[in-house]
Amino acid sequence: MNSNNNFSSLNIELTHDEREALSYLNSTNKLWAEHFNTMLMPSRDKITQRLITSLHRENLVNSRERSNIVDISNLPYSLNTNCHQVLKIAFPTTDKTLYAPISGIHAFDRIDVQGPFYITNQHQIQRVLHPETILNLILSEAPHLNNEASEQFLDDINNSAANMAIALSFQTYQLADVTVPLFELINQHQDPYLRSEQAVIEGHPLHPGAKLRKGMSPATTINYSSEFGHPIPMHFVLIAKDIAKVATLDGDYNSTIYHQFKGLHDVALQHVSAQQLEQYYVMAIHPWQYDNILLKEYQEELKSGQMIPLQYDINYFAGLSFRTLMPELPITTPHIKLSTNVHITGEIRTLSEQTTINGPQLTAILNNIKSTDPLFSEIEADTIDEIAGIHFYHPSDSSDVQVQRSEQLGTLFRTNINQMISSDTVPLIPSSLVATHPLNDETPLVSLIKLYKAHQNIESFNKASIEWFKQYSQAILDMTLPLVVKYGIAMEAHLQNTIASFNQDGSLNKMYIRDFEGLRIDKVQLNQAGYSTEHFHEKSLILTDSKTTVFNKMFYSTIQNHLGELIASIAKSCDNRKLESTIWSEISDIIDVKLNQIANSMSESEQSNIDAIRQTIFAPKIDYKCVTTMRLEDEADYYTYIQVKNPLVRK
């Protein structure tokens, strides 16, 4: 058995995506290319790890039922790992067994594994060299999944593994001599929030398509992805009012945008007269979309003068969400969410019509709720305004192309977080709280709790962790629970859709929830609470009549994804095996108290929903979203769930 992790010593072939990436790096930066070779196997292992974790947790092809946990010392094989236990999964059709070293066992039936991984077959043991090997095992047990969806999924994991290697090798190359903790790197940056977004090198912690950039070359991936930190020249165009639709939070659309971008109005007047300008809106376009979509597919509108490119000079930077861009301090113009025809974590990331139209309306509803309901008056949480949206809409387009053409050119403007935070606080995207870098494995989460422990004179790291999480959890639940219980609004407050601002002592100052595209609303409940959805976009997928759908959206994003990921991370950084369950018990108490507060703010007739939510949220088992199953079964339009053990259970 060859247990070496070095790619070249394993003598294996590159995939098409890996060959392209290595060829590009060799032509531009030989040293980076050397790092790429070194990081190829770790990168493949990280995508494989996500796939194995999903495979077991989702019980895909009955894998959980055919698995058990064994001590390394009891294996007849020698594995290259420092872990003490291994997850063993049998695949009877091929008579093969997968061995995945276990790095942690956590709430919601989560078993974290880490490479290298191994497969045995008739007493022969081989190292898993690519996540495709795991996919093939799945398909051998479920041949009906061997179809177009699984072929696309294979393309996705190939692309993700290659892009993971580009990202990880850039990090090892760029930070080769840096030994301080990541939090220090972020905090010392002139724009800590932007730096925190750029620090999330590995992407989605659970999704096998974590680094998917299908449709982009290695060069454009490097130019436009957050971890590489390149300035991105934002493009602006004038678009005739008769081929666009707009929405604003307050006032006139053009006035809003020109007010935000100093000098943009003057640039527009260099192309048309003041009178003509009244016939146009102004919109921002991602440069990749500008070059690859606008100039190729909207030539008629450009030739006719219905769309006019503007020469306005402003650099933005990519956030962790590829299509959301932001300026660097001291510039505080809006964050901008844009259409990009790039395949990322399972979807083409264009911008739906409903997102640009509904965002400002949802902002107005949320702002009214926060200002009138005492439940939101003294909490350490807020939402971030979506101030204006626009999308292309040509009334003469046939129905089969109208949606595509509209969604390819959409823009949503969001308040810059640096205009909202206290000046002496440090804003971070929570995804960065569990990130590290090559020469220091201390996460910002650990750094913050260490700060908190020192400033609060708490005797142990474990106790400091519990107190820190109580405040952090309280903040996010103070916003998300009342909204879903009382108003039927399920915020999608996962690690990427929130911003946490921290005090100098490491404690949370305020939690901010952003991005209303993926939330869900119980239309009847919100209407009964006095808020109309009459002017929402007619294709609004966020509106539903399913209370289960609404609850699951809130629970998965806020509790399973956001809090679950942070708690699992801190559990790995301490020596107390009971710490994780203790934190979950404290969160259960917080939810219990908060539900009582919500009930006391409602009339008896309004409280019928609370008992049902109590029964669900404190039940022994609860739904978990199956991200890999959904991809393989091609169920992108609705969610698939499995029941998992619930750490919030109350007796």
JSON list of C-alpha atoms in Angstrom, two decimals, residues 481 484-486 525 547 551 591-592 594-596 598-600 602-619 650:
[
{"chain": "A", "resi": 481, "resn": "LEU", "atom": "CA", "xyz": [-37.20, 32.80, 15.76]},
{"chain": "A", "resi": 484, "resn": "VAL", "atom": "CA", "xyz": [-40.61, 32.62, 11.61]},
{"chain": "A", "resi": 485, "resn": "VAL", "atom": "CA", "xyz": [-42.99, 31.98, 14.53]},
{"chain": "A", "resi": 486, "resn": "LYS", "atom": "CA", "xyz": [-44.91, 35.24, 14.53]},
{"chain": "A", "resi": 525, "resn": "GLN", "atom": "CA", "xyz": [-49.43, 34.07, 8.00]},
{"chain": "A", "resi": 547, "resn": "LYS", "atom": "CA", "xyz": [-45.40, 25.71, 7.22]},
{"chain": "A", "resi": 551, "resn": "PHE", "atom": "CA", "xyz": [-39.70, 26.06, 9.40]},
{"chain": "A", "resi": 591, "resn": "ILE", "atom": "CA", "xyz": [-35.11, 28.73, 22.33]},
{"chain": "A", "resi": 592, "resn": "ASP", "atom": "CA", "xyz": [-37.51, 27.66, 25.07]},
{"chain": "A", "resi": 594, "resn": "LYS", "atom": "CA", "xyz": [-37.65, 32.90, 23.41]},
{"chain": "A", "resi": 595, "resn": "LEU", "atom": "CA", "xyz": [-40.74, 30.89, 22.39]},
{"chain": "A", "resi": 596, "resn": "ASN", "atom": "CA", "xyz": [-42.38, 31.87, 25.68]},
{"chain": "A", "resi": 598, "resn": "ILE", "atom": "CA", "xyz": [-43.04, 35.28, 21.52]},
{"chain": "A", "resi": 599, "resn": "ALA", "atom": "CA", "xyz": [-46.18, 33.57, 22.84]},
{"chain": "A", "resi": 600, "resn": "ASN", "atom": "CA", "xyz": [-46.67, 36.34, 25.41]},
{"chain": "A", "resi": 602, "resn": "MET", "atom": "CA", "xyz": [-49.37, 37.22, 20.67]},
{"chain": "A", "resi": 603, "resn": "SER", "atom": "CA", "xyz": [-53.08, 36.82, 21.17]},
{"chain": "A", "resi": 604, "resn": "GLU", "atom": "CA", "xyz": [-54.46, 33.35, 21.93]},
{"chain": "A", "resi": 605, "resn": "SER", "atom": "CA", "xyz": [-55.79, 33.02, 18.39]},
{"chain": "A", "resi": 606, "resn": "GLU", "atom": "CA", "xyz": [-52.32, 33.74, 17.01]},
{"chain": "A", "resi": 607, "resn": "GLN", "atom": "CA", "xyz": [-50.55, 31.19, 19.18]},
{"chain": "A", "resi": 608, "resn": "SER", "atom": "CA", "xyz": [-51.70, 28.01, 17.42]},
{"chain": "A", "resi": 609, "resn": "ASN", "atom": "CA", "xyz": [-48.41, 27.86, 15.51]},
{"chain": "A", "resi": 610, "resn": "ILE", "atom": "CA", "xyz": [-46.20, 27.87, 18.62]},
{"chain": "A", "resi": 611, "resn": "ASP", "atom": "CA", "xyz": [-47.23, 24.48, 20.00]},
{"chain": "A", "resi": 612, "resn": "ALA", "atom": "CA", "xyz": [-46.53, 22.86, 16.64]},
{"chain": "A", "resi": 613, "resn": "ILE", "atom": "CA", "xyz": [-43.11, 24.52, 16.44]},
{"chain": "A", "resi": 614, "resn": "ARG", "atom": "CA", "xyz": [-42.30, 23.40, 19.99]},
{"chain": "A", "resi": 615, "resn": "GLN", "atom": "CA", "xyz": [-43.14, 19.81, 19.14]},
{"chain": "A", "resi": 616, "resn": "THR", "atom": "CA", "xyz": [-40.91, 19.97, 16.07]},
{"chain": "A", "resi": 617, "resn": "ILE", "atom": "CA", "xyz": [-37.93, 21.93, 17.37]},
{"chain": "A", "resi": 618, "resn": "PHE", "atom": "CA", "xyz": [-37.59, 19.92, 20.59]},
{"chain": "A", "resi": 619, "resn": "ALA", "atom": "CA", "xyz": [-38.41, 16.49, 19.11]},
{"chain": "A", "resi": 650, "resn": "ARG", "atom": "CA", "xyz": [-36.26, 18.43, 25.71]}
]
